[in-house]
Coordinates of C-alpha atoms in Angstrom, one line a residue:
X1 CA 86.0 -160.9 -50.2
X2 CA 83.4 -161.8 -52.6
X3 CA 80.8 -159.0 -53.4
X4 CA 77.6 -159.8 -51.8
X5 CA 75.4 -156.9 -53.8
X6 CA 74.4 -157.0 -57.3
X7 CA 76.8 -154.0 -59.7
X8 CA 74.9 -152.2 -62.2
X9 CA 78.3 -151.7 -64.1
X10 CA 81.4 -153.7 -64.4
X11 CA 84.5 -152.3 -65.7
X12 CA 87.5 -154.5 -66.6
X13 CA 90.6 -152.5 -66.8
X14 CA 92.2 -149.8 -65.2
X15 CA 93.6 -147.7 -67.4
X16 CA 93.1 -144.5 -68.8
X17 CA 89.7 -145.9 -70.4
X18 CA 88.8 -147.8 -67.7
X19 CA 89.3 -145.4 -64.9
X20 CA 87.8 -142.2 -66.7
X21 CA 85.1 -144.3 -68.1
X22 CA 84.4 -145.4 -64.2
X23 CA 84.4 -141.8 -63.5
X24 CA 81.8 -141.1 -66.3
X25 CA 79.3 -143.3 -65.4
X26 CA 76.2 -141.9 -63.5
X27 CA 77.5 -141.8 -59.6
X28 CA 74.2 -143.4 -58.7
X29 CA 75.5 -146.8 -60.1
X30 CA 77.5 -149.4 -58.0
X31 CA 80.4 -149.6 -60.0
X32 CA 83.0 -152.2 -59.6
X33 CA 86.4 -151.5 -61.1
X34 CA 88.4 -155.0 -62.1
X35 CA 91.7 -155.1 -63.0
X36 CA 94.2 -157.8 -63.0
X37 CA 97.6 -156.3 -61.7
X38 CA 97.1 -152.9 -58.9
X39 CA 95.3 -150.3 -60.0
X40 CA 97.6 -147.7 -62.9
X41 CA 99.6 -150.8 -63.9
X42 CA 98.3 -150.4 -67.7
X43 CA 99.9 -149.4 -71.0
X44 CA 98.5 -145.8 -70.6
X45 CA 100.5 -146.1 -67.8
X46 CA 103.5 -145.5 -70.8
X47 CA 102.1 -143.6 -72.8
X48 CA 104.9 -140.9 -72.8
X49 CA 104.1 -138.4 -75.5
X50 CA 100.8 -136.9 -74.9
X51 CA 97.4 -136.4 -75.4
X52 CA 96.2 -134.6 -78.6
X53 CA 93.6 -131.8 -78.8
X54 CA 93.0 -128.7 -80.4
X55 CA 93.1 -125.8 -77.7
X56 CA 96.0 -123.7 -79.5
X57 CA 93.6 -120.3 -81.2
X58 CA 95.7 -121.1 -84.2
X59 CA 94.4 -124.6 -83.9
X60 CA 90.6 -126.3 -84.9
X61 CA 88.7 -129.1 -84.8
X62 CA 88.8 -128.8 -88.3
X63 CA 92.2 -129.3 -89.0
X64 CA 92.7 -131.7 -86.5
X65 CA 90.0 -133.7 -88.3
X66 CA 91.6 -133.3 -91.4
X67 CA 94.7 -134.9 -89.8
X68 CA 93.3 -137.9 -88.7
X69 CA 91.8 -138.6 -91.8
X70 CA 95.2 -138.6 -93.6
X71 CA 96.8 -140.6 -91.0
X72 CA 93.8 -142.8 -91.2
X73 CA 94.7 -143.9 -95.0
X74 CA 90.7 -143.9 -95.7
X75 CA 89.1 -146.2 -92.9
X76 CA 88.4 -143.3 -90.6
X77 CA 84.8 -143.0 -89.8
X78 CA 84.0 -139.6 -90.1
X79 CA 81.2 -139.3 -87.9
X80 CA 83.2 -140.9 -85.5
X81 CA 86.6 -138.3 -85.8
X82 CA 84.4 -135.7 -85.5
X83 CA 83.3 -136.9 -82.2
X84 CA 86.8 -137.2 -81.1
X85 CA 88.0 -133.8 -81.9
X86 CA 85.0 -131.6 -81.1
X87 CA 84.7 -133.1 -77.6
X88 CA 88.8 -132.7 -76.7
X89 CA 89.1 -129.7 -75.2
X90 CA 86.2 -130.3 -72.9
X91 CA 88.4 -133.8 -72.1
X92 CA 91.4 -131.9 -71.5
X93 CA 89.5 -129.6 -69.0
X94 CA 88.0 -132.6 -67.1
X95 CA 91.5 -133.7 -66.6
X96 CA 92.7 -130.2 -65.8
X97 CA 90.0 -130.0 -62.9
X98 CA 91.0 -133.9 -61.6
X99 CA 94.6 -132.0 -61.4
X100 CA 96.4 -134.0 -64.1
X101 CA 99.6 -132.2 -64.4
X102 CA 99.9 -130.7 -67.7
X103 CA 103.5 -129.2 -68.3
X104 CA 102.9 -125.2 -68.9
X105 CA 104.7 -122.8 -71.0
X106 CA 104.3 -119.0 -69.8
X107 CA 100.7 -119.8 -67.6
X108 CA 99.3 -122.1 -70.9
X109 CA 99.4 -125.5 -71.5
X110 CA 102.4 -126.1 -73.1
X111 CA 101.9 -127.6 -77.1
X112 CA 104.6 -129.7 -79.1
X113 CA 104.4 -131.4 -82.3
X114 CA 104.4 -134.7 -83.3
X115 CA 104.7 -136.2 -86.4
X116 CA 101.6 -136.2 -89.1
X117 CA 100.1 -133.0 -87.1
X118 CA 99.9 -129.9 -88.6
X119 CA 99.8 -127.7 -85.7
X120 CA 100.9 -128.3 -82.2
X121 CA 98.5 -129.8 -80.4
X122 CA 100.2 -132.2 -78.0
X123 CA 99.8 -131.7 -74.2
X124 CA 102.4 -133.6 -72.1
X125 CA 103.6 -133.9 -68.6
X126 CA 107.3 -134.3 -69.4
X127 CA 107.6 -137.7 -71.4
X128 CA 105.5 -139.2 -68.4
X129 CA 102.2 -138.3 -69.8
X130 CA 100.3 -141.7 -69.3
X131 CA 101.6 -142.1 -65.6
X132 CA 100.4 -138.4 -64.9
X133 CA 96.9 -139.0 -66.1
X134 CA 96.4 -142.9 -64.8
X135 CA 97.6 -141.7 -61.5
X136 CA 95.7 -139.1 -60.8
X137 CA 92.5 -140.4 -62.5
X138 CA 93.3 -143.8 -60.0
X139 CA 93.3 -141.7 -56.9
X140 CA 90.1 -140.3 -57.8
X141 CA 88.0 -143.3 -58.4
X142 CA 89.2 -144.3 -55.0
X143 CA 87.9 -141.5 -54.0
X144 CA 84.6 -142.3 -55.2
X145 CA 82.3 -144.0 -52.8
X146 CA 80.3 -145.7 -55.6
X147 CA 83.1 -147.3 -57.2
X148 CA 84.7 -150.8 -55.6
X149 CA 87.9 -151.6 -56.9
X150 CA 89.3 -155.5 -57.4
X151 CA 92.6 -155.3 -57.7
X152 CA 94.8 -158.6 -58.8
X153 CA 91.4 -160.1 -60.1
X154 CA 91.5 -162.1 -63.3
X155 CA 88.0 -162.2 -65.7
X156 CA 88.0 -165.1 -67.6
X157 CA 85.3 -165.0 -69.7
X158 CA 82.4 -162.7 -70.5
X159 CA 79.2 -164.9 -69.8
X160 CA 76.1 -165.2 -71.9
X161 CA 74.0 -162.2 -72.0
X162 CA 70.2 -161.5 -71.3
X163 CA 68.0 -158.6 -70.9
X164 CA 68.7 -157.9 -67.7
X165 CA 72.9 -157.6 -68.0
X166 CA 76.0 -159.6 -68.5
X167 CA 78.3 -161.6 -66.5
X168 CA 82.0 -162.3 -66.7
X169 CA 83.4 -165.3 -65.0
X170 CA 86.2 -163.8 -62.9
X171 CA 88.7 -165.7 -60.3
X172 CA 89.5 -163.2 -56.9
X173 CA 90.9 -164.7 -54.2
X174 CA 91.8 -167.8 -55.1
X175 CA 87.7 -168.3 -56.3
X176 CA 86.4 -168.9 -59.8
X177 CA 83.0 -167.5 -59.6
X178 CA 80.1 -165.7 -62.5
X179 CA 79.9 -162.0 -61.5
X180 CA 77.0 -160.2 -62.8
X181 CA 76.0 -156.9 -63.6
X182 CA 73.5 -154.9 -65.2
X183 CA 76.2 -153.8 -68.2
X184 CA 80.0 -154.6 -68.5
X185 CA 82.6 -152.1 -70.2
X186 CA 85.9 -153.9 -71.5
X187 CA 89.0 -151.6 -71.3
X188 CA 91.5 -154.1 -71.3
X189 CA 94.0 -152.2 -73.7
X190 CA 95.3 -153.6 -76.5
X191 CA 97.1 -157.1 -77.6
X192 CA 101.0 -156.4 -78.1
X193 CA 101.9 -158.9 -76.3
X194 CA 101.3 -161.9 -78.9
X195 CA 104.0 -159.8 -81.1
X196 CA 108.1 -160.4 -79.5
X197 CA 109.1 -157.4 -80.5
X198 CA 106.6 -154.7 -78.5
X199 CA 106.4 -151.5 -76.8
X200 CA 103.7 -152.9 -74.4
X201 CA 103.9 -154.0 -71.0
X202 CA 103.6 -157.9 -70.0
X203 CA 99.7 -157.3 -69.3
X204 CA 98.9 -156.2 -72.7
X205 CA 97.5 -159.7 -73.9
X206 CA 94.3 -158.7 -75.9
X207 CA 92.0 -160.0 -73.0
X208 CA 89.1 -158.1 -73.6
X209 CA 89.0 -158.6 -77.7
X210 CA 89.5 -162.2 -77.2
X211 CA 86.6 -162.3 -75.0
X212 CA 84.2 -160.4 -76.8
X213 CA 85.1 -162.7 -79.7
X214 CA 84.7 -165.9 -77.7
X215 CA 81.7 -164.6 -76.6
X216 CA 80.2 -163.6 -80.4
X217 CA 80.9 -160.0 -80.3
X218 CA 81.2 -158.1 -83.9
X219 CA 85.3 -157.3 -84.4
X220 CA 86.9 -155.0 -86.8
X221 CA 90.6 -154.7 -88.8
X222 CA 92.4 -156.8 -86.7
X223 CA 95.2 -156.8 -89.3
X224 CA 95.6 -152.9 -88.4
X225 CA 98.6 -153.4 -86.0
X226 CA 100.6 -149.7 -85.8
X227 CA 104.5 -150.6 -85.6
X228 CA 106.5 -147.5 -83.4
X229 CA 109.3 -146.8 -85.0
X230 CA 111.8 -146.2 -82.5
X231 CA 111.9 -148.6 -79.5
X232 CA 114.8 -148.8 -77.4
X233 CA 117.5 -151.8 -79.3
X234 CA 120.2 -152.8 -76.9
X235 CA 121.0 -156.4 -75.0
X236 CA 119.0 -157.5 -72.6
X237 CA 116.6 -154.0 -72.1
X238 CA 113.2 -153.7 -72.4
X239 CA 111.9 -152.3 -76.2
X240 CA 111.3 -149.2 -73.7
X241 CA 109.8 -146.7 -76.4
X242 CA 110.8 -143.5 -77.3
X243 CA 108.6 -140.9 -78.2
X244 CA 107.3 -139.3 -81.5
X245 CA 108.0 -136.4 -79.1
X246 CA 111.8 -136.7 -79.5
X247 CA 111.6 -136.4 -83.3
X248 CA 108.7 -133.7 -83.0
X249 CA 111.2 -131.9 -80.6
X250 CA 114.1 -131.8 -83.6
X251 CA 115.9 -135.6 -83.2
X252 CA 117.4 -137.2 -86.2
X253 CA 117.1 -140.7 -87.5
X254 CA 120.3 -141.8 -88.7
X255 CA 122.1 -145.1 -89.9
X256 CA 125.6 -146.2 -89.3
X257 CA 127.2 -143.9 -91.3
X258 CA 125.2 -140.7 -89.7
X259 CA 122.9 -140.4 -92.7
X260 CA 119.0 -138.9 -92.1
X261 CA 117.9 -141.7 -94.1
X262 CA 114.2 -141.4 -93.7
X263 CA 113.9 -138.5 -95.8
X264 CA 115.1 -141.1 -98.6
X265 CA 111.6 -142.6 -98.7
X266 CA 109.8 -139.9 -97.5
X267 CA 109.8 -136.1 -98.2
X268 CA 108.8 -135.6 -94.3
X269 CA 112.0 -137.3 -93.2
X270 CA 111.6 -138.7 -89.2
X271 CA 107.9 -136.7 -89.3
X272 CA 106.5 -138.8 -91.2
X273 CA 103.9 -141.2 -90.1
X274 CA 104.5 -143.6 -87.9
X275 CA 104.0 -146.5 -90.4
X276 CA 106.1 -145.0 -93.2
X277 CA 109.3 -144.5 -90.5
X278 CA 108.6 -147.7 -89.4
X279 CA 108.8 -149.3 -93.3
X280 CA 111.7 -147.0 -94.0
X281 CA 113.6 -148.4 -90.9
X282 CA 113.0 -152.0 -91.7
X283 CA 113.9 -151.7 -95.0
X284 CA 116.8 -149.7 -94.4
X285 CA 117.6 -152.6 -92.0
X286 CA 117.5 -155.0 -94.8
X287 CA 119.9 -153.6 -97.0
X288 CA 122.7 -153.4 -94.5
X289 CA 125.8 -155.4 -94.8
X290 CA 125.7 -159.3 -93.2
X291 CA 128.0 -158.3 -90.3
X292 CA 126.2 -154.7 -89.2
X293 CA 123.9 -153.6 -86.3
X294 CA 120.3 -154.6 -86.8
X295 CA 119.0 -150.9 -85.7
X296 CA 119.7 -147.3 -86.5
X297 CA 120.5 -144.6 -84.4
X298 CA 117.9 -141.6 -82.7
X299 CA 120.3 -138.5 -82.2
X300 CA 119.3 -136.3 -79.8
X301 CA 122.3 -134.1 -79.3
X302 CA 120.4 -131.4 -82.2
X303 CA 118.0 -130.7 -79.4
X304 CA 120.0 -128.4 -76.7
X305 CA 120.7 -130.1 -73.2
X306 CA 118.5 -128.1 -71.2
X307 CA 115.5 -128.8 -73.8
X308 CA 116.1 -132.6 -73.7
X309 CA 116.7 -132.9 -69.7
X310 CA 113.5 -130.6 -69.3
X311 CA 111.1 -132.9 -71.8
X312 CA 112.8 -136.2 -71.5
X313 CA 114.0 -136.9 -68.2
X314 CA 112.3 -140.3 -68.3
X315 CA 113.7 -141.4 -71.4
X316 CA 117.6 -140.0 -70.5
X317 CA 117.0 -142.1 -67.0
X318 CA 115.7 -145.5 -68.5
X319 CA 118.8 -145.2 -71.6
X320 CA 121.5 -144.2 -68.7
X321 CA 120.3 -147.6 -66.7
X322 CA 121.0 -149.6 -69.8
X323 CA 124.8 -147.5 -70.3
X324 CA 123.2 -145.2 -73.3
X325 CA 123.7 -141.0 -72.1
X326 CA 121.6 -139.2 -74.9
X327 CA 123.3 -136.3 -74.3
X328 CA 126.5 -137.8 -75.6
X329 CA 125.5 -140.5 -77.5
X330 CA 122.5 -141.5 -79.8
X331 CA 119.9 -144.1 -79.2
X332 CA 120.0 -147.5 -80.6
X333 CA 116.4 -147.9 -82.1
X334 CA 114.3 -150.4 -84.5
X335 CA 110.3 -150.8 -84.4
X336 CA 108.1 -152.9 -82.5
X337 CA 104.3 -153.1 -82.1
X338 CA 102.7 -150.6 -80.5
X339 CA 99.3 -150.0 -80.8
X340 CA 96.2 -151.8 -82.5
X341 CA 93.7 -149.9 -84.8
X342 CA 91.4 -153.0 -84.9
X343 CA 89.3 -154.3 -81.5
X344 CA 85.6 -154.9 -80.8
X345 CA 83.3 -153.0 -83.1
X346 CA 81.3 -149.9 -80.8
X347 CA 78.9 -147.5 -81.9
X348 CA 78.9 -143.6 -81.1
X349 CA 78.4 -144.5 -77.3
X350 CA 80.7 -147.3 -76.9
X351 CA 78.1 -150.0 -77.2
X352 CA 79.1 -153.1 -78.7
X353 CA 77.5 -155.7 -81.3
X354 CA 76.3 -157.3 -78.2
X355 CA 73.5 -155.9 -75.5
X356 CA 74.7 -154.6 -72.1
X357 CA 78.3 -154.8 -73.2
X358 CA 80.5 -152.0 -73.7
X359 CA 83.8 -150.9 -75.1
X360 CA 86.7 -148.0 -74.5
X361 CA 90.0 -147.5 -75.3
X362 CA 92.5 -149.8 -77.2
X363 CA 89.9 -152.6 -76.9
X364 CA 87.5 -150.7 -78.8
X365 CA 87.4 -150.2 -83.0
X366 CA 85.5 -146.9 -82.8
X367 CA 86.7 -145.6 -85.9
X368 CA 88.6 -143.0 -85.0
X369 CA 91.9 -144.4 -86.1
X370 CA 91.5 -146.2 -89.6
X371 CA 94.3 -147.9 -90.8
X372 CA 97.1 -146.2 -89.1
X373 CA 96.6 -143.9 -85.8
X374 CA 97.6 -141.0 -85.8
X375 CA 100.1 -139.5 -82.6
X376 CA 98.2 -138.9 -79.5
X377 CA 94.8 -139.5 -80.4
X378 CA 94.7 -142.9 -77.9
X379 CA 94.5 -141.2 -74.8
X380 CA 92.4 -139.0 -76.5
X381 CA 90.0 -141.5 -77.6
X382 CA 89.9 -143.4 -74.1
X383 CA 88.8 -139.8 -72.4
X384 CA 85.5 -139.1 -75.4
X385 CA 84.7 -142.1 -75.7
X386 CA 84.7 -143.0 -71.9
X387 CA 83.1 -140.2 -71.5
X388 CA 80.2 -141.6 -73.2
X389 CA 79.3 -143.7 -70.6
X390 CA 77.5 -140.6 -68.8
X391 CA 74.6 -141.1 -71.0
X392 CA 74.7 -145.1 -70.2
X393 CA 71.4 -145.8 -69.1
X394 CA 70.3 -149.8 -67.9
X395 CA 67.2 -151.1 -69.3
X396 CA 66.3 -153.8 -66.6
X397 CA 67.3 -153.6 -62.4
X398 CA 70.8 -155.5 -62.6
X399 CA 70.9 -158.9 -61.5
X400 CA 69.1 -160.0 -57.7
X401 CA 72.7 -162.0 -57.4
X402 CA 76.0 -160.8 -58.3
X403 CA 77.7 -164.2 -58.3
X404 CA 76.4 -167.1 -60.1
X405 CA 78.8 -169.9 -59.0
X406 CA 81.0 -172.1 -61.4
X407 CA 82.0 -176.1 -60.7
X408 CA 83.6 -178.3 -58.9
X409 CA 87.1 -178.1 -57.6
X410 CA 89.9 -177.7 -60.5
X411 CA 92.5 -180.1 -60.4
X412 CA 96.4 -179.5 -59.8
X413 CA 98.7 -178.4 -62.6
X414 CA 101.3 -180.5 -63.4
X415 CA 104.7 -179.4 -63.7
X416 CA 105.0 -180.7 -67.2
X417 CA 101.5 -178.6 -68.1
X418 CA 102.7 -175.7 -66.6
X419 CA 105.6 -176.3 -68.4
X420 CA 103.7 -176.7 -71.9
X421 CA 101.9 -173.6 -71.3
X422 CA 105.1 -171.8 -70.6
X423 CA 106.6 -173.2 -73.9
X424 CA 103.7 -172.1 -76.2
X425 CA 103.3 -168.6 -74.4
X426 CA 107.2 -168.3 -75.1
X427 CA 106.9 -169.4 -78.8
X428 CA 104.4 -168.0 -80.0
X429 CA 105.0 -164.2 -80.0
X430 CA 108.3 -165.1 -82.7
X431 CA 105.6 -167.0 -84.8
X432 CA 103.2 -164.2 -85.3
X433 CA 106.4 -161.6 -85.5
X434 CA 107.7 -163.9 -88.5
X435 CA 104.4 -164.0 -90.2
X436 CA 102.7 -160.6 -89.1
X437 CA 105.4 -158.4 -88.5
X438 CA 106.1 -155.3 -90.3
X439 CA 106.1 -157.0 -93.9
X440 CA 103.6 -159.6 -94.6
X441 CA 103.2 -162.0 -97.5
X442 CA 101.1 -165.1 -98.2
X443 CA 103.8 -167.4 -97.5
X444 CA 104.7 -166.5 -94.5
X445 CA 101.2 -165.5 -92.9
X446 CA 100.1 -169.6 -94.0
X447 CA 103.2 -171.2 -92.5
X448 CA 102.4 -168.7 -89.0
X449 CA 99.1 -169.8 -89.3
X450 CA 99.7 -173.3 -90.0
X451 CA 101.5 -173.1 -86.0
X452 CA 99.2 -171.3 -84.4
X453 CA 96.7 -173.8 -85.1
X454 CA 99.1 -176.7 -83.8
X455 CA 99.9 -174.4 -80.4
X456 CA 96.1 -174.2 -80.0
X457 CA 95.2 -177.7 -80.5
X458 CA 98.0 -178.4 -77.9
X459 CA 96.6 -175.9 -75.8
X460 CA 93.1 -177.3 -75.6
X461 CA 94.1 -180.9 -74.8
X462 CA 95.6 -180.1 -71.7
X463 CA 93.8 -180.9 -68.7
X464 CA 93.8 -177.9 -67.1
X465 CA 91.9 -176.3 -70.1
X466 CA 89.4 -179.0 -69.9
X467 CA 88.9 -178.9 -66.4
X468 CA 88.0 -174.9 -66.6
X469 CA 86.0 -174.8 -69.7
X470 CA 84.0 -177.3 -68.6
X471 CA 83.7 -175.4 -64.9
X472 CA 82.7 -172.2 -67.5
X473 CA 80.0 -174.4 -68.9
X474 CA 78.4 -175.9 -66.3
X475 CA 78.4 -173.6 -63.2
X476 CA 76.8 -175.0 -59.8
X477 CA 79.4 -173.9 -57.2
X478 CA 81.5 -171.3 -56.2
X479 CA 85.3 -173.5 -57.6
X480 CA 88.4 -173.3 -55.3
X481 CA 90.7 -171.8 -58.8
X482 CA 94.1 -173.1 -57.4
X483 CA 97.4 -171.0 -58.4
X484 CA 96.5 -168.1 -59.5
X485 CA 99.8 -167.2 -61.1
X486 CA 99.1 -170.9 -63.3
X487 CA 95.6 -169.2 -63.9
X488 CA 96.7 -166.3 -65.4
X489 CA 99.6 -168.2 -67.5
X490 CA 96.3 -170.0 -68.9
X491 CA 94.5 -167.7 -69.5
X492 CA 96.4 -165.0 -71.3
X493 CA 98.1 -167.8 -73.5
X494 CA 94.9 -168.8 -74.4
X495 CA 93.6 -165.2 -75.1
X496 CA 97.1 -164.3 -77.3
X497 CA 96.6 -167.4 -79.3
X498 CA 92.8 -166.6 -80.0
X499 CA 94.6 -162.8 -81.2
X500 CA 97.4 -164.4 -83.3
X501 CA 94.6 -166.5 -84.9
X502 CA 92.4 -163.6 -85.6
X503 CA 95.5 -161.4 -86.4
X504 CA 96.9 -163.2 -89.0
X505 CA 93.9 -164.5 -90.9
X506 CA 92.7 -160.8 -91.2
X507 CA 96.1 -160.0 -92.1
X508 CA 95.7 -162.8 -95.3
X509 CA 92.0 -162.3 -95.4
X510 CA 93.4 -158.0 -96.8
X511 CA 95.1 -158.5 -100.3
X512 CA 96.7 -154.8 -100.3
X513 CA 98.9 -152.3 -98.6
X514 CA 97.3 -149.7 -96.0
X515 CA 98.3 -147.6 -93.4
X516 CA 99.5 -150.1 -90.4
X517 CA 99.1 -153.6 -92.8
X518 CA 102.2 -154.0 -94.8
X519 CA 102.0 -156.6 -97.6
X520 CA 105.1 -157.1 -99.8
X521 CA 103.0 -159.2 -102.3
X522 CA 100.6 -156.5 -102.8
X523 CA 102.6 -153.3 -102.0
X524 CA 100.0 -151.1 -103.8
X525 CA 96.6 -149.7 -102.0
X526 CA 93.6 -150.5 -103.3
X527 CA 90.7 -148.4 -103.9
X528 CA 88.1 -152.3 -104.3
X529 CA 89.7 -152.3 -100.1
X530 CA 88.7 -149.1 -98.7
X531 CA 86.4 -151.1 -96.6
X532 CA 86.6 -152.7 -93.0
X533 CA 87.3 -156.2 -92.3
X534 CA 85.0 -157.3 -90.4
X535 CA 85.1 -160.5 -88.2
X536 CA 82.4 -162.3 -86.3
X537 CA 83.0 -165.9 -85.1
X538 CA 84.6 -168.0 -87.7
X539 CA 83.5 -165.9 -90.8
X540 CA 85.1 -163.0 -92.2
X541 CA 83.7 -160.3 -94.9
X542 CA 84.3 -156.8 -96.2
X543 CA 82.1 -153.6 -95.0
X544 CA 80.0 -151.7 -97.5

């Protein structure tokens, strides 16, 4: 059913951002909640480790700051850390009182450490921390009678602002149709998806960055893409991640021959941060012999039995489906993209470069995370800066009509379109692994970039991409969409090839090496690039 009532805020994405950010907003607003799978299907929905926040008395804001800022390899903005750690404890108790739950240790919320934090400071409901906080946070935004949730509901586009809100062209129900709203928040998680090798579910596509840029939204270090070191390496299984936790809990990293080679580039050994394991790894990798395994091994067997079933029992149960028992065994690991640092440019309170739109969570660059995030601060940063929303206030009454209505009827998808988009969806997550990967070099980024722009000329030729942005151009009616499974298909292969555009020329546009951007031609950090790249439209250019 089509909403007949004007929403004063739309949020796309129901993740942990999206759903606490819901939850922030002032309970007087009509609220509608869009995702495109059910409601807690969403990378936080993997997030295994934890949430970081300094609650331990031996523990500050302070030095949690101070961590972030090293992890950050000088593009953290200060001002904007300082919001993230002085506001997490008061996060943690909001989560506390929705009855997230928080392993305990003695009658207090149980700590561990990860790796690049100085103190413990992780919370964690066993190595199912995401899941605990989506789930609970889902059930209570259903509980809230201001809050209408569209599940299975694919937005499009974001629609051209004005003074009184923004719209986003959204097919639900087998209907392409303008909803409008007084303000929209995009918590559409991150982009993992346009790299083959990721920790990120099938969903993660980038939607909401590739939106705000379509739509002339200011972006920010797109090239920032954090690689997890350890992701699950065995025929045919998932890259299922394993957690910083493991190694915070006492695992070893360990080659063939059962050496701890980490600690042979860095003094820190498998605590290092996550960009340096995940450097040391590949170019451990490199130097093996022609005919060896292309991974090393996570051994978990220096942890006791009892610790491992107690914290991991998530991680023993997804290895033991694929024929991999951690207690007897190690783990077959390399890295894979996990996280991105860069997304839509937001302010203090989430605002964007754009009026009436918003941003939380992955989508968002807030400037919490710099160059390389450091463990646990995501969820962190969806709860503060969703939390922000509280003080969202609407300058104009929303909309008098909630759907503005889109074109005539789109036409049928061939089988040999369909088949085309499947093709460039398939090939183009190798190209931008090959080009954008973990190393990076000039050559390699221009002959990636030199295919993306082929798969995207292909793209908008077909007739199914002219057909629906010229229904986005020129609305009159409410459009039967067709197959909405074909929709999607289109629509997040359009979205990914946007990203792997965007990702790669930032990627050349940064002539150094810096926390999550790898380049082998210029291995060195430079002080003349301790500056943002920022991105708006078709130019490019460095911060101040």
């Amino acid at each position: 059913m089509l909403p007949t009532d004007p929403f004063d805020v739309l949020v796309i994405g129901s993740g942990a951002a999206g759903l606490y950010a819901a939850l922030c907003l002032p309970a007087t607003y009509r609220v509608g909640l869009v995702t495109k799978d059910v409601l807690s299907q969403s990378a936080s929905d993997w997030a295994q480790g934890g949430i970081a926040a300094a609650i331990a008395p031996e523990d500050s804001p302070l030095l949690h700051k101070e961590d972030t800022l090293q992890a950050g390899a000088g593009l953290c903005e200060a001002e904007a850390v300082e919001q993230l750690v002085e506001q997490g404890a008061d996060c943690i108790k909001s989560l506390v009182n929705f009855g997230v739950p928080f392993d305990q240790d003695q009658g207090k919320l149980a700590l561990t450490l990860e790796a690049a934090h100085s103190r413990k400071r992780v919370l964690h409901a066993a190595d199912a921390t995401g899941r605990a906080v989506v789930s609970t946070l889902a059930t209570a935004v259903r509980q809230r009678s201001n809050i209408t949730v569209f599940e299975q509901t694919l937005v499009l586009d974001l629609g051209p602002g004005s003074d009184r809100g923004q719209g986003v062209a959204v097919v639900h129900q087998g209907t392409l149709a303008w909803w409008t709203a007084g303000a929209v928040v995009l918590a559409t998680g991150g982009g993992g998806q346009v790299f083959s090798q990721t920790t990120n579910p099938t969903a993660s596509t980038g939607d909401g960055v590739a939106m705000a840029w379509r739509a002339g939204a200011q972006l920010r270090d797109l090239e920032f893409f954090q690689f997890h070191p350890t992701a699950l390496k065995t025929p045919g299984a998932p890259r299922f991640l394993i957690s910083e936790a493991v190694r915070g809990e006492g695992a070893h990293l360990i080659d063939a021959k059962g050496h701890r080679f980490a600690f042979d580039y860095h003094p820190q050994g498998e605590l290092a941060p996550r960009d340096v394991v995940s450097r040391a790894i590949y170019r451990h990798l490199l130097a093996r012999a022609a005919d060896a395994p292309d991974c090393v091994w996570l051994d978990l067997r220096p942890i006791s039995p009892e610790r491992i079933q107690y914290r991991f029992p998530n991680i023993i149960a997804v290895c033991q489906r694929w024929g991999i028992d951690p207690l007897q065994q190690p783990i077959p690991v390399s890295p894979a993209a996990h996280y991105w640092m860069g997304g839509v440019v937001t302010d203090r309170d989430s605002q964007t470069s754009l009026p009436h739109l918003y941003a939380v969570g992955e989508t968002a660059s807030t400037g919490v995370h710099g160059a390389n995030r450091l463990a646990s601060n995501s969820l962190l940063e969806c709860l503060v800066y969703g939390r922000q929303l509280q003080h969202l206030k609407l300058t104009a009454p929303p909309p008098t009509t909630p759907t503005q209505v889109a074109a005539a009827p789109l036409p049928s998808v061939s089988t040999a379109e369909t088949a085309t988009l499947q093709q460039i969806r398939a090939e183009l997550p190798d190209v931008v692994w090959q080009g954008a990967g973990i190393s990076r070099e000039s050559e390699t980024l221009a002959a990636a970039a030199a295919t993306v722009t082929q798969l995207r000329s292909r793209f908008a030729e077909l007739p199914i991409t002219l057909a629906i942005i010229d229904s986005l151009q020129h609305p009159t009616q409410p459009t039967p969409a067709g197959d909405t499974d074909t929709l999607r298909l289109w629509s997040e292969t359009r979205n990914l090839l946007d990203l792997a555009h965007l990702i790669l020329k930032s990627a050349d546009f940064r002539p150094e090496s810096r926390g999550g951007h790898y380049r082998h031609d210029f291995p060195e950090t430079d002080p003349a690039w301790q500056v943002h790249t920022l991105v708006q439209g078709d130019r490019w250019w460095k911060s101040l």
